[in-house]
mmCIF file of C-alpha atoms and ligand atoms in Angstrom:
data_model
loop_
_atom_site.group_PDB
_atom_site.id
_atom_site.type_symbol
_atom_site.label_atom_id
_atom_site.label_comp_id
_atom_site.label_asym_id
_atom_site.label_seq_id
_atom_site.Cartn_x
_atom_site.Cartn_y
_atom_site.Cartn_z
ATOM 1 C CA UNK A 1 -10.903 -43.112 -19.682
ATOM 2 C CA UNK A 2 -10.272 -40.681 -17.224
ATOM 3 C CA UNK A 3 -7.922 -38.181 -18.998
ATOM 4 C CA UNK A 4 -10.240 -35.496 -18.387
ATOM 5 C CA UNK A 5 -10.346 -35.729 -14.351
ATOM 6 C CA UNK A 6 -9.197 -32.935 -12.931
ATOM 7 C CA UNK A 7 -5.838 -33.237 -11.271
ATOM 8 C CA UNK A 8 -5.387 -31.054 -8.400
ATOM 9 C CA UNK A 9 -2.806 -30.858 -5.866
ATOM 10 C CA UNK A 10 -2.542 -29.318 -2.260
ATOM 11 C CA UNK A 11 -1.094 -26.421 -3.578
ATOM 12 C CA UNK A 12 -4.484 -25.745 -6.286
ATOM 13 C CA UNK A 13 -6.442 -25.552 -3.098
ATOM 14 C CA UNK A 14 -8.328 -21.835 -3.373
ATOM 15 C CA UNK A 15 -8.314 -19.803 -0.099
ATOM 16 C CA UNK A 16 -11.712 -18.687 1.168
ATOM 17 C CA UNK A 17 -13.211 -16.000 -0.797
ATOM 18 C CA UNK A 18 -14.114 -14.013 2.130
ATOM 19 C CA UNK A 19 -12.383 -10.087 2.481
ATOM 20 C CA UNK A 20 -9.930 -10.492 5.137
ATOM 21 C CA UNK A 21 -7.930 -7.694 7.007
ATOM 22 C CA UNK A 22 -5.841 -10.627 9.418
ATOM 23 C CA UNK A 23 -2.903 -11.765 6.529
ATOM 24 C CA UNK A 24 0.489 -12.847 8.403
ATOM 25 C CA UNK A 25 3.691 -12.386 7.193
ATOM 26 C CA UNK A 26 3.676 -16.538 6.734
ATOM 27 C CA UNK A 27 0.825 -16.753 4.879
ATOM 28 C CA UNK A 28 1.641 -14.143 2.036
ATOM 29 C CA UNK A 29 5.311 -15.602 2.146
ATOM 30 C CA UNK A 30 4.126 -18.620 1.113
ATOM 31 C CA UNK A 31 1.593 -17.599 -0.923
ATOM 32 C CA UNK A 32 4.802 -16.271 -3.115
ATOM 33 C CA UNK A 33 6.536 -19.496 -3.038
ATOM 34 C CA UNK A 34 3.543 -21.279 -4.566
ATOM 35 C CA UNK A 35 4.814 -22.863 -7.903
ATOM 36 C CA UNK A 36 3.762 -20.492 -10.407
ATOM 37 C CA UNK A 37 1.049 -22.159 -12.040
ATOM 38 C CA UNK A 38 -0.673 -23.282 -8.676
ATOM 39 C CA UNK A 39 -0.144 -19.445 -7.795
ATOM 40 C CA UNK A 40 -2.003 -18.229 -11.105
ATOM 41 C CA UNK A 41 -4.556 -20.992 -10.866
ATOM 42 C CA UNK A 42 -5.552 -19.817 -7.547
ATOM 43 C CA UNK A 43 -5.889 -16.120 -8.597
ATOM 44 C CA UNK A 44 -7.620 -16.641 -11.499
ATOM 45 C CA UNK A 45 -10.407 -18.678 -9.863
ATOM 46 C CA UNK A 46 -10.833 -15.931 -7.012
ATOM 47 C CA UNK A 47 -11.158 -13.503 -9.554
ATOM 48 C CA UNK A 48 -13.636 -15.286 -11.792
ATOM 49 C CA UNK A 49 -15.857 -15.130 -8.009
ATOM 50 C CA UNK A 50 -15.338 -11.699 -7.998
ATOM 51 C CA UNK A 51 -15.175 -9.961 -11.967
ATOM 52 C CA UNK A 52 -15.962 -10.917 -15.246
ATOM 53 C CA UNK A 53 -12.342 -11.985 -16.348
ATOM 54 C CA UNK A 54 -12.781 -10.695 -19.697
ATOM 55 C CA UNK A 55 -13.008 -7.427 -18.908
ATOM 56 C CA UNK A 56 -10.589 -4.232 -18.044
ATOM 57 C CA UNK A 57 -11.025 -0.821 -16.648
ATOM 58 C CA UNK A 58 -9.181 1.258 -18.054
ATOM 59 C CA UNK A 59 -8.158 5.093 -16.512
ATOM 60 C CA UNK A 60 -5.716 7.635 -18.197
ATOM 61 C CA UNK A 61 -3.563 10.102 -16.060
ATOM 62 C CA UNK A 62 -2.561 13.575 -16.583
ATOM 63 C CA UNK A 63 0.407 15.386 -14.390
ATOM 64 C CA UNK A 64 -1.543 18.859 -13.901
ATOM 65 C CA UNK A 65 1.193 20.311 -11.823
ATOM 66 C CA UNK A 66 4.550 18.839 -12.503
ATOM 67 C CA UNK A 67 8.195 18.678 -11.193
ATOM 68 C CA UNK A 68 9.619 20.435 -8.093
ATOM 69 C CA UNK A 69 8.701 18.366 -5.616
ATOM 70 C CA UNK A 70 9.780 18.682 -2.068
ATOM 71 C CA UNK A 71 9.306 15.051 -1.141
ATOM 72 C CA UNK A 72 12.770 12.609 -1.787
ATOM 73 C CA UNK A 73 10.828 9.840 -3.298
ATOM 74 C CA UNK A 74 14.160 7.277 -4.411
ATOM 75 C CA UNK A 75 11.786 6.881 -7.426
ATOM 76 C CA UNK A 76 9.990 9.554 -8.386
ATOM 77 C CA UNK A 77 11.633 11.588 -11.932
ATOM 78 C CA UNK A 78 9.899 14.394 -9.936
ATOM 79 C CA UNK A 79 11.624 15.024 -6.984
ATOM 80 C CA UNK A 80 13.517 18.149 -6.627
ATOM 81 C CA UNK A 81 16.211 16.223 -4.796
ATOM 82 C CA UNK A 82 16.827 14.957 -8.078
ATOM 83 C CA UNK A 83 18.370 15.812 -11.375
ATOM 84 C CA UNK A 84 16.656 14.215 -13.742
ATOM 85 C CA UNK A 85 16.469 17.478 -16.339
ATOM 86 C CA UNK A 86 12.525 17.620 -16.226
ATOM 87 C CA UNK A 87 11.025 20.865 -17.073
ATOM 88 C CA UNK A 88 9.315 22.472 -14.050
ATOM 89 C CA UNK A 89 5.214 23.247 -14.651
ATOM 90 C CA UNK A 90 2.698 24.961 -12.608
ATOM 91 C CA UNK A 91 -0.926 24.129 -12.077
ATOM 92 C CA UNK A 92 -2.460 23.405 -15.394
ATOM 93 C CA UNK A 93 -5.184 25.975 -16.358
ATOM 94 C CA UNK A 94 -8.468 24.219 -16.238
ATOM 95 C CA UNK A 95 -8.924 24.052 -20.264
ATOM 96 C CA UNK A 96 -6.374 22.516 -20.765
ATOM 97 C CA UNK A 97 -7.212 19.743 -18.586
ATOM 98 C CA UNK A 98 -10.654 19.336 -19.651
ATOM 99 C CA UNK A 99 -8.704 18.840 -23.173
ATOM 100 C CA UNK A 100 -6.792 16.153 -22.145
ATOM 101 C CA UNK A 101 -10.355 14.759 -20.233
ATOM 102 C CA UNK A 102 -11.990 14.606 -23.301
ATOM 103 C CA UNK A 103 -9.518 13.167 -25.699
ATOM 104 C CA UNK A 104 -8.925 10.289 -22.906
ATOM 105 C CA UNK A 105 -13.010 9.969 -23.196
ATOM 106 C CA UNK A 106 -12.437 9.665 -26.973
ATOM 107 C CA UNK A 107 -9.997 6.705 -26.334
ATOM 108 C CA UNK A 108 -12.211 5.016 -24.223
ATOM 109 C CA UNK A 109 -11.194 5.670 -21.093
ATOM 110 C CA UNK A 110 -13.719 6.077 -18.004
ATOM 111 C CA UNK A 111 -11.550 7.474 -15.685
ATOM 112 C CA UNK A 112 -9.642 10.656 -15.186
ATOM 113 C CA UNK A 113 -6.591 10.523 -12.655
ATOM 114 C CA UNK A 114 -4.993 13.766 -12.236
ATOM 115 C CA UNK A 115 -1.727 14.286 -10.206
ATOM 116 C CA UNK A 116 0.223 16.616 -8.710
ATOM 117 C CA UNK A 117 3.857 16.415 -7.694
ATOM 118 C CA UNK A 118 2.875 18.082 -4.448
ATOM 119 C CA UNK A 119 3.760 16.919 -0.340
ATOM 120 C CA UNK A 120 0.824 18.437 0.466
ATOM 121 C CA UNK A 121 -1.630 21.425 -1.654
ATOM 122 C CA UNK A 122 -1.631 24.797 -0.312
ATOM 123 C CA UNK A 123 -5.339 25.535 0.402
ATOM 124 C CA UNK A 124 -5.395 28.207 -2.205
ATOM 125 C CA UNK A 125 -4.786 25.021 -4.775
ATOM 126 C CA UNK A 126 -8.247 23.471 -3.714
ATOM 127 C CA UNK A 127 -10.581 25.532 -5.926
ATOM 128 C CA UNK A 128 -8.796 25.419 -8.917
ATOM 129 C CA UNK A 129 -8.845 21.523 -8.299
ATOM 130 C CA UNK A 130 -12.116 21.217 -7.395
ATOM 131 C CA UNK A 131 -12.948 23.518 -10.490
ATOM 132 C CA UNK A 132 -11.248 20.530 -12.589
ATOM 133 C CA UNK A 133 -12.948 17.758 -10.887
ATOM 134 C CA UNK A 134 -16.651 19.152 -11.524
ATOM 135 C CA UNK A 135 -15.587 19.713 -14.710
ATOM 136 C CA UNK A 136 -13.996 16.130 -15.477
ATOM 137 C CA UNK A 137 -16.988 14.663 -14.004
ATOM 138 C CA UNK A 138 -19.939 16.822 -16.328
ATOM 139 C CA UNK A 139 -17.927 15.192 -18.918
ATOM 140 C CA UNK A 140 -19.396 11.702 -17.983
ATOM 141 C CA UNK A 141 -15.759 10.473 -16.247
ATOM 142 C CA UNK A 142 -15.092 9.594 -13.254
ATOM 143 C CA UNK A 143 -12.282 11.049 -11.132
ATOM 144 C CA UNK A 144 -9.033 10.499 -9.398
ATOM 145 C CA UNK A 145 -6.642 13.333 -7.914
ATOM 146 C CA UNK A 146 -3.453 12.703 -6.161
ATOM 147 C CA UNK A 147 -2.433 15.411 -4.428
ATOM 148 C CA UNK A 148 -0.170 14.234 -1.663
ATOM 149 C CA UNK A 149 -0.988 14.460 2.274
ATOM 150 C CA UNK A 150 -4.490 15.933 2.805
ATOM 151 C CA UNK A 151 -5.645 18.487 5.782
ATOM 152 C CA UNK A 152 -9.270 17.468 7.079
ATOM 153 C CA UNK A 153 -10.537 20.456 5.362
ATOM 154 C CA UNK A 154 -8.715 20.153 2.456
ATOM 155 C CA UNK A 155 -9.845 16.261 1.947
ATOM 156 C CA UNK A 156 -13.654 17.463 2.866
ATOM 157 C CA UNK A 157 -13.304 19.916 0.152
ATOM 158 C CA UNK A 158 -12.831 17.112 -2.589
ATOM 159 C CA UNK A 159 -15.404 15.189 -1.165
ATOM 160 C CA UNK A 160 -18.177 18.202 -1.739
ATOM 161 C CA UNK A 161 -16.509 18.684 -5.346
ATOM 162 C CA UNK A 162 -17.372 15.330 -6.303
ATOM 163 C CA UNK A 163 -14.284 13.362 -6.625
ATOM 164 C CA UNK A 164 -14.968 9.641 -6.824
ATOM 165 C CA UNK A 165 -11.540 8.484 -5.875
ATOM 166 C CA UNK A 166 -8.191 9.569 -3.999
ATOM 167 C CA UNK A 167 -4.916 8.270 -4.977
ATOM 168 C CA UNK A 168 -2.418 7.945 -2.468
ATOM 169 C CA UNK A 169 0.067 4.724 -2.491
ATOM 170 C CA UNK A 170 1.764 2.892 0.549
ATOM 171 C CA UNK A 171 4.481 2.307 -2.121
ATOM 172 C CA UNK A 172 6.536 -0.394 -0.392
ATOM 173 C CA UNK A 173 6.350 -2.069 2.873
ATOM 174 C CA UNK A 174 6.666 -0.505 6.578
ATOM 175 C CA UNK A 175 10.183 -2.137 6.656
ATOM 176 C CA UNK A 176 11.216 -0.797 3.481
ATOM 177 C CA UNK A 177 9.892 2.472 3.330
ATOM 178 C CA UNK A 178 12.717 3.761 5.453
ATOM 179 C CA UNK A 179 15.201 3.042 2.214
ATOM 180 C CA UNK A 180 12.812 4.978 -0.255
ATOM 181 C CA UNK A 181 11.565 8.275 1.323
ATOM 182 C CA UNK A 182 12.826 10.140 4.505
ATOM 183 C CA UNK A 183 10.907 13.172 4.200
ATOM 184 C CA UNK A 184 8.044 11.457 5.497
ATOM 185 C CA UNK A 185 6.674 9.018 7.475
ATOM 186 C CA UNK A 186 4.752 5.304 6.728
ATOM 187 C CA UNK A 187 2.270 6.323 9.264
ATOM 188 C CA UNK A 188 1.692 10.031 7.257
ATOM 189 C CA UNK A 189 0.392 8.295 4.313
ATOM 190 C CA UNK A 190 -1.905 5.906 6.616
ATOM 191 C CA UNK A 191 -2.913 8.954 8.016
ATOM 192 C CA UNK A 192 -4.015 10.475 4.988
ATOM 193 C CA UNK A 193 -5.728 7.363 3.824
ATOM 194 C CA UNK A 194 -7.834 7.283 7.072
ATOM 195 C CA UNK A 195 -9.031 10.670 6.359
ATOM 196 C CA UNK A 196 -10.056 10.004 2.905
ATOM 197 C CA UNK A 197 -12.154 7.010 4.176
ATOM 198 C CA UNK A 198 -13.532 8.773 6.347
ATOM 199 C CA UNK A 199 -14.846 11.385 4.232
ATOM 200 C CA UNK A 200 -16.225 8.318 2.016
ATOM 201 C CA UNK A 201 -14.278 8.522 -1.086
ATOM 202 C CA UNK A 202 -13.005 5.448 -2.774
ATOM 203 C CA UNK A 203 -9.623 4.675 -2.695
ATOM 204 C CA UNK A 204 -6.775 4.059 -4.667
ATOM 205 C CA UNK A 205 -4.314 3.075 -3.013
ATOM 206 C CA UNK A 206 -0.840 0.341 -4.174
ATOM 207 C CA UNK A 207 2.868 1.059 -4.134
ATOM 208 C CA UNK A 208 5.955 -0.017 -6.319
ATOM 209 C CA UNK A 209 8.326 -3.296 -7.444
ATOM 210 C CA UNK A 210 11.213 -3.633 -8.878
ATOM 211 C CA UNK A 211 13.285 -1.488 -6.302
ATOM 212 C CA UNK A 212 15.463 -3.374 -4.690
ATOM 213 C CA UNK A 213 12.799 -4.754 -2.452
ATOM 214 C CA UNK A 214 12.952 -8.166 -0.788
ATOM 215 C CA UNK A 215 9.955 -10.591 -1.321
ATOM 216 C CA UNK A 216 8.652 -9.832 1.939
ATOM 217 C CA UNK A 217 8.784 -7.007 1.503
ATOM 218 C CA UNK A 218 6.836 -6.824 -1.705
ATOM 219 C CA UNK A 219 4.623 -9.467 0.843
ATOM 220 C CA UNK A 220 4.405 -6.651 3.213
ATOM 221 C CA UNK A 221 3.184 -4.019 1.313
ATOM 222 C CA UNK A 222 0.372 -6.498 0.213
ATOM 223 C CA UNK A 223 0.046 -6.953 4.167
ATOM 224 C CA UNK A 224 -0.299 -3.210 4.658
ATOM 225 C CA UNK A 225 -3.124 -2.554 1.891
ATOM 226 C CA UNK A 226 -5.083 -5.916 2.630
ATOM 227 C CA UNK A 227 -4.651 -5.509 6.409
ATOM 228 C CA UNK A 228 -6.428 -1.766 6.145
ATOM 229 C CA UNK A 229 -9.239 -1.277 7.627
ATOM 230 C CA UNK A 230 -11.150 -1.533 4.177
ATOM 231 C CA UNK A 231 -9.612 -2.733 1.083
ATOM 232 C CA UNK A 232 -8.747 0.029 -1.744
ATOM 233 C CA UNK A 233 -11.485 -0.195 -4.194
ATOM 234 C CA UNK A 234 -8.347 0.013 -6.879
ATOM 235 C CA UNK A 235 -4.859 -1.085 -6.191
ATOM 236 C CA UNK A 236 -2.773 0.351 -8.580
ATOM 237 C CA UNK A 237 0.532 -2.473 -8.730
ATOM 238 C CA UNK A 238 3.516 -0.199 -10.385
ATOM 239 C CA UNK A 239 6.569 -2.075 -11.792
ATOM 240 C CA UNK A 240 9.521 0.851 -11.305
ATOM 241 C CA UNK A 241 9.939 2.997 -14.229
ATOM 242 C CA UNK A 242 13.510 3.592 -14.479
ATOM 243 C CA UNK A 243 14.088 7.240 -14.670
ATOM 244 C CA UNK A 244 18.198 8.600 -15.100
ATOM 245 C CA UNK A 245 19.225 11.320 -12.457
ATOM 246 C CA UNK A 246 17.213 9.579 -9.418
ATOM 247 C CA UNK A 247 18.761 7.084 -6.940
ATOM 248 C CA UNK A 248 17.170 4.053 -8.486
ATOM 249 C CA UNK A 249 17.900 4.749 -11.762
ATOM 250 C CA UNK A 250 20.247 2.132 -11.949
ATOM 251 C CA UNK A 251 18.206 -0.426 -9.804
ATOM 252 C CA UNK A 252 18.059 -3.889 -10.609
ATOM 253 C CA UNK A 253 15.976 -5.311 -12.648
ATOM 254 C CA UNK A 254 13.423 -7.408 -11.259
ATOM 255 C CA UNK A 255 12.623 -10.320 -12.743
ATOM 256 C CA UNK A 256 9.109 -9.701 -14.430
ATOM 257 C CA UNK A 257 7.609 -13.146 -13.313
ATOM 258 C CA UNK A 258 7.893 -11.582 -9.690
ATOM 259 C CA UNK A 259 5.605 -9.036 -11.027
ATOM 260 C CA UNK A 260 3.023 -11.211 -11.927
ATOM 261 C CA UNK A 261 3.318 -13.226 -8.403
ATOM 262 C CA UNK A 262 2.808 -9.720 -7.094
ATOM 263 C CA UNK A 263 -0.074 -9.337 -9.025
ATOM 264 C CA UNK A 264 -1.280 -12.685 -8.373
ATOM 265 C CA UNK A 265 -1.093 -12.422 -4.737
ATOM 266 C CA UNK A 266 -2.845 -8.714 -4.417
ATOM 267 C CA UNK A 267 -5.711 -10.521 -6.066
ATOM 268 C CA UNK A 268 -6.352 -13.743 -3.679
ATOM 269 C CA UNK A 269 -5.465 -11.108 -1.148
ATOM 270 C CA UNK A 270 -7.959 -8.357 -1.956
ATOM 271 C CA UNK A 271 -10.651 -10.146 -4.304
ATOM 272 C CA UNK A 272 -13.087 -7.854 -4.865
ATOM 273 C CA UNK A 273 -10.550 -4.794 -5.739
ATOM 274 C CA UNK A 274 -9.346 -3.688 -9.210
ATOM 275 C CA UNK A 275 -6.100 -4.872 -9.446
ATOM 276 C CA UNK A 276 -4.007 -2.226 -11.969
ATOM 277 C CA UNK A 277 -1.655 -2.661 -14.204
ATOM 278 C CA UNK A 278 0.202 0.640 -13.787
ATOM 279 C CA UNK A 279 3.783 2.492 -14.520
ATOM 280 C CA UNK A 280 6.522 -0.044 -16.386
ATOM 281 C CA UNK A 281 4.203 -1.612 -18.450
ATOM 282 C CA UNK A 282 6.064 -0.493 -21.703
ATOM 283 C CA UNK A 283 8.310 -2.667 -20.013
ATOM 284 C CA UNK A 284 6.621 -5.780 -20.193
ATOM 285 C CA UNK A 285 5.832 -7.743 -23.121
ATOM 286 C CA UNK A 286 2.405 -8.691 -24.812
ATOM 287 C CA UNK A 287 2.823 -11.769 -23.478
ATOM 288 C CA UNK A 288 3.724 -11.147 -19.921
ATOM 289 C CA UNK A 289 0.732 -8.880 -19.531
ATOM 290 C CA UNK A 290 -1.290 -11.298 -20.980
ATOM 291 C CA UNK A 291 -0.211 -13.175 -17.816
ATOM 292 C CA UNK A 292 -0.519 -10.231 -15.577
ATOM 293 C CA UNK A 293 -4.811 -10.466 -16.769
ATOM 294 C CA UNK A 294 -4.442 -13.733 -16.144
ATOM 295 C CA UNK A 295 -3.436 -13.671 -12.442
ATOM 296 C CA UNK A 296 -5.987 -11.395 -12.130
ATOM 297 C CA UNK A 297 -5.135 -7.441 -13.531
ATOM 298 C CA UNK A 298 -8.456 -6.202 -14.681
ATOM 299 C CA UNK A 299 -7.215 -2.238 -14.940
ATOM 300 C CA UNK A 300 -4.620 -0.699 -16.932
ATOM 301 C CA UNK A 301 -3.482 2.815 -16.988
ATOM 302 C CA UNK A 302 -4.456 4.060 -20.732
ATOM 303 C CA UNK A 303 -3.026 6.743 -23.009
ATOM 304 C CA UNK A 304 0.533 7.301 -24.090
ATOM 305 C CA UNK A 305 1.869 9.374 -21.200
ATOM 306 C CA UNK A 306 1.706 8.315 -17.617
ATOM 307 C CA UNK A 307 2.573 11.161 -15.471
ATOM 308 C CA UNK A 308 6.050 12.003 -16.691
ATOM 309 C CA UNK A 309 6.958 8.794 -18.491
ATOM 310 C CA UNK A 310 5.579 6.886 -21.334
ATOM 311 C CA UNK A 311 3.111 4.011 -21.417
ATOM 312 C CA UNK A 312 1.971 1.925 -24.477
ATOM 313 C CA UNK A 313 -0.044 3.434 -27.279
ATOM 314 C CA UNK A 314 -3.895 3.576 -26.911
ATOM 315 C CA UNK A 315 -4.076 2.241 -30.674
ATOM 316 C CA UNK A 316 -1.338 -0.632 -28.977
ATOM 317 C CA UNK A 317 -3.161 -1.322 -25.802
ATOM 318 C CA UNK A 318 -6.370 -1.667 -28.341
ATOM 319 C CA UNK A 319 -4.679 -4.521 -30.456
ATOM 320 C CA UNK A 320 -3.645 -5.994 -27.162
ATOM 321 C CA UNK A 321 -7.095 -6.482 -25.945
ATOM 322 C CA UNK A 322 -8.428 -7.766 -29.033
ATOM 323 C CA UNK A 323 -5.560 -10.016 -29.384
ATOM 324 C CA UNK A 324 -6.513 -11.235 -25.690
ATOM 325 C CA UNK A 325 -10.523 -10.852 -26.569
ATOM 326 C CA UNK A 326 -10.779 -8.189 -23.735
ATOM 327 C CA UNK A 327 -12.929 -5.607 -23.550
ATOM 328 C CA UNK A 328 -13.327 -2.423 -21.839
ATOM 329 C CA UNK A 329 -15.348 -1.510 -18.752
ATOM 330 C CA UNK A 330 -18.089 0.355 -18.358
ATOM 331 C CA UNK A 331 -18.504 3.516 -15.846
ATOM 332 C CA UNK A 332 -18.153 2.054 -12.340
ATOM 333 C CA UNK A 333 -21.588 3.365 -11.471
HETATM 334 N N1 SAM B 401 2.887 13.503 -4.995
HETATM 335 C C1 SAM B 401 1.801 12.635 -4.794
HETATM 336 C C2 SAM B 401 2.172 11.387 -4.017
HETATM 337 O O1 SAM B 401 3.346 11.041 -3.965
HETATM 338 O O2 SAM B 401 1.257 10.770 -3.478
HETATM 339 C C3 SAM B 401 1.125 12.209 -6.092
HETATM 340 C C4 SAM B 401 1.950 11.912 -7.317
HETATM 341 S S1 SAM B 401 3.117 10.563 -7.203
HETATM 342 C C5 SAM B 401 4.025 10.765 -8.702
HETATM 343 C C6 SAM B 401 2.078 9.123 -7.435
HETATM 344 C C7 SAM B 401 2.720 7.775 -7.453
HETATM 345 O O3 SAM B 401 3.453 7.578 -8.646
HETATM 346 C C8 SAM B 401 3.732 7.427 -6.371
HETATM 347 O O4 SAM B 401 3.134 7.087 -5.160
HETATM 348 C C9 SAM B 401 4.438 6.233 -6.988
HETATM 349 O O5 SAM B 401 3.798 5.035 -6.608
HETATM 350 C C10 SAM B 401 4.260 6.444 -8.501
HETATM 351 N N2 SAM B 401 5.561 6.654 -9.155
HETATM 352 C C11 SAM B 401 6.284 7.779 -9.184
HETATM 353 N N3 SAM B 401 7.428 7.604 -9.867
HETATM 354 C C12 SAM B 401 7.424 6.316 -10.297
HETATM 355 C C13 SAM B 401 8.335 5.536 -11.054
HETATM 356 N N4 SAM B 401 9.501 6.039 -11.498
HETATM 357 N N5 SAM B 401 8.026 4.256 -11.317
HETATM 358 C C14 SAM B 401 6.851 3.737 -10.874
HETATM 359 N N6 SAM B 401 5.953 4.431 -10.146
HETATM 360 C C15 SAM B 401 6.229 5.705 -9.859
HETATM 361 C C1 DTB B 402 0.092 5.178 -9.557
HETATM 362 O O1 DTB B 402 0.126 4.249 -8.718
HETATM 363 N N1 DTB B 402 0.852 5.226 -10.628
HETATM 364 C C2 DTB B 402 0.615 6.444 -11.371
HETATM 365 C C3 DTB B 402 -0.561 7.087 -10.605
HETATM 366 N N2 DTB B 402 -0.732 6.206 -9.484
HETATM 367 C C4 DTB B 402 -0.535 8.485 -10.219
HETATM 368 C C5 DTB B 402 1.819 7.284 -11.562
HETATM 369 C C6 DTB B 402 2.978 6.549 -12.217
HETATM 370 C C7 DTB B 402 4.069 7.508 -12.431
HETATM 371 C C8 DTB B 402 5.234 6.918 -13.180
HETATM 372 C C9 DTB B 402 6.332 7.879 -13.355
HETATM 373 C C10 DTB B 402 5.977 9.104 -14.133
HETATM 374 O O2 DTB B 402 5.370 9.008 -15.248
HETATM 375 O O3 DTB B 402 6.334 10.209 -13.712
HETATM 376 FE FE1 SF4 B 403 6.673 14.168 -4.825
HETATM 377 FE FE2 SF4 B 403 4.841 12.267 -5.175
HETATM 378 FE FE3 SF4 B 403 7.164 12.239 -6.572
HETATM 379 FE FE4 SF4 B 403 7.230 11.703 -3.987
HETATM 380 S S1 SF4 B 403 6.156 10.506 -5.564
HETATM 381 S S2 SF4 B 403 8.626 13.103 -5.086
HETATM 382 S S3 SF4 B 403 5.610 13.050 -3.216
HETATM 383 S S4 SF4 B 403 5.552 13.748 -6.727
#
């Protein structure tokens, strides 16, 4: 009786666990053309090397400055190129956001990302944020800001505040990026990243699907956060949130087993990173996030709001996880 011997084929075969920064345009092509279930098989045993498999980090977001935006993000509800009828808001006063800190603690959550809908803060904006990140952290979270393109001084600032990590996403790939946003440059936001390594903050760093990209080029913006100099400790993989008044409002949809390849592929790509789950998810089904954990997700945005748009439930996401037996993390450190 051998029934029980494993069969395995030349597609099952795992790459090598080791963090590269050398992927090719070939290989992540055809790591995407795998058959699915050779794809997922390979993810989820890199990621059983690298994390328990049962477990999720999970990080709520608050939008502490909103709307206005000089930036012409294709996506982004918050663009002032765009109409999309959102209410303009200026920087949050610190209670507030310590309020919003604390009932995300309450939840569950262990992390704290707070965003701005900012090209670039004004120096004057650094205290206040800084202000908001000690107090975020003395309540036992950690903490993300994303803030837009950072100065040297201005990113050295953040550093001496405390903040544990900088958000900042490539979005889509080099070839791409052209398409999305003109009002600044591939090699701004690489620039920015640089200086927030540097400084030795952790980064967050992932970009977009679902708008209008090609599979290379969803390939290529794996490329470009792999190929980095060091992997993003957390790679935050966003399925486009459809918003009505910007220019991909009416994008197609993108077929949502394409967003678990992309998943799939970030995590055989960058192994020992937190893979998240982020914007669209109230998109996806139980089941196809179920899928998304199993090609190797382990980090969800939490809470009902994202930045301007929804997201699941806590109470939802909750049944979820014990539906799937997950738990959640622990603080990072
Ligand atoms: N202004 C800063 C910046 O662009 O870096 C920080 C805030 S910006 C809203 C943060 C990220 O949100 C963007 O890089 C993008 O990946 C994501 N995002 C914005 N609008 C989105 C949408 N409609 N669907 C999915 N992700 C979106
Ligand atoms: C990220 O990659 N996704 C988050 C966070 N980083 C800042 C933002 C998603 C925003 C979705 C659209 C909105 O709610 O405005
Ligand atoms: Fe501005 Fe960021 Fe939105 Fe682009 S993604 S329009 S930079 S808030």
């Amino acid at each position: 009786m051998h029934a029980e011997a494993a069969v395995t084929t030349k597609e099952d075969r795992v790459s090598d666990p080791v963090l590269r920064h050398d992927w090719t345009q070939g290989e992540v092509d055809a790591l995407f053309a795998l058959p699915f279930n050779a794809l997922l098989y390979q993810a989820q045993t890199v990621h059983r090397r690298h994390f328990d498999p049962n477990e999720v980090q999970v990080s709520s977001l608050l939008s502490i400055k909103t709307g206005a935006c000089s930036e012409d993000c294709a996506y982004c509800p918050q663009s002032a190129h765009h109409d999309t009828g959102l209410k303009r808001e200026s920087l949050m006063p610190l209670e507030e956001v310590l309020d919003a800190a604390r009932q995300a603690k309450s939840e569950g959550a262990t992390r704290f990302c707070m965003g701005a809908a900012w090209r670039n803060p004004r120096d004057a904006d650094l205290e206040p944020i800084a202000a908001m990140i000690g107090g975020v952290k003395a309540l036992g979270l950690e903490t993300c800001v994303t803030l837009g393109m950072l100065s040297d001084e201005q990113t050295r600032r953040l550093k001496e505040a405390g903040l544990d990590y900088y958000n900042h996403n490539l979005d889509t790939s080099e070839e791409f990026y052209g398409e999305i946003i003109t009002t600044r440059t591939y090699q701004d936001r690489l620039d920015t990243l640089q200086r927030v390594r540097d400084a030795g903050m952790h980064v967050c760093c992932g970009g977009i699907v679902g708008m209008g990209e090609s599979a290379a080029d969803r390939a290529g913006l794996l490329i470009g956060l792999a190929n980095l100099p060091r992997h993003p400790e957390s790679v935050p993989i966003n399925m486009l949130v459809k918003v009505e008044g910007t220019p991909l409002a009416d994008a197609a949809a993108l077929d949502p087993l394409d967003f678990v390849r992309t998943v799939a592929v970030a995590r055989i790509m960058m192994p020992a990173s937190r893979v998240r789950l982020s914007a669209g998810r109230s998109d996806l089904s139980d089941e196809m996030q179920a899928l998304c954990f199993l090609a190797g997700a382990n980090s969800i945005f939490y809470g009902e709001k994202l930045l301007t748009t929804g997201n699941p439930e806590a109470q939802r996401d909750k049944q979820l996880f014990a539906r799937l037996g997950l738990r959640m993390a622990g603080l990072g450190y």
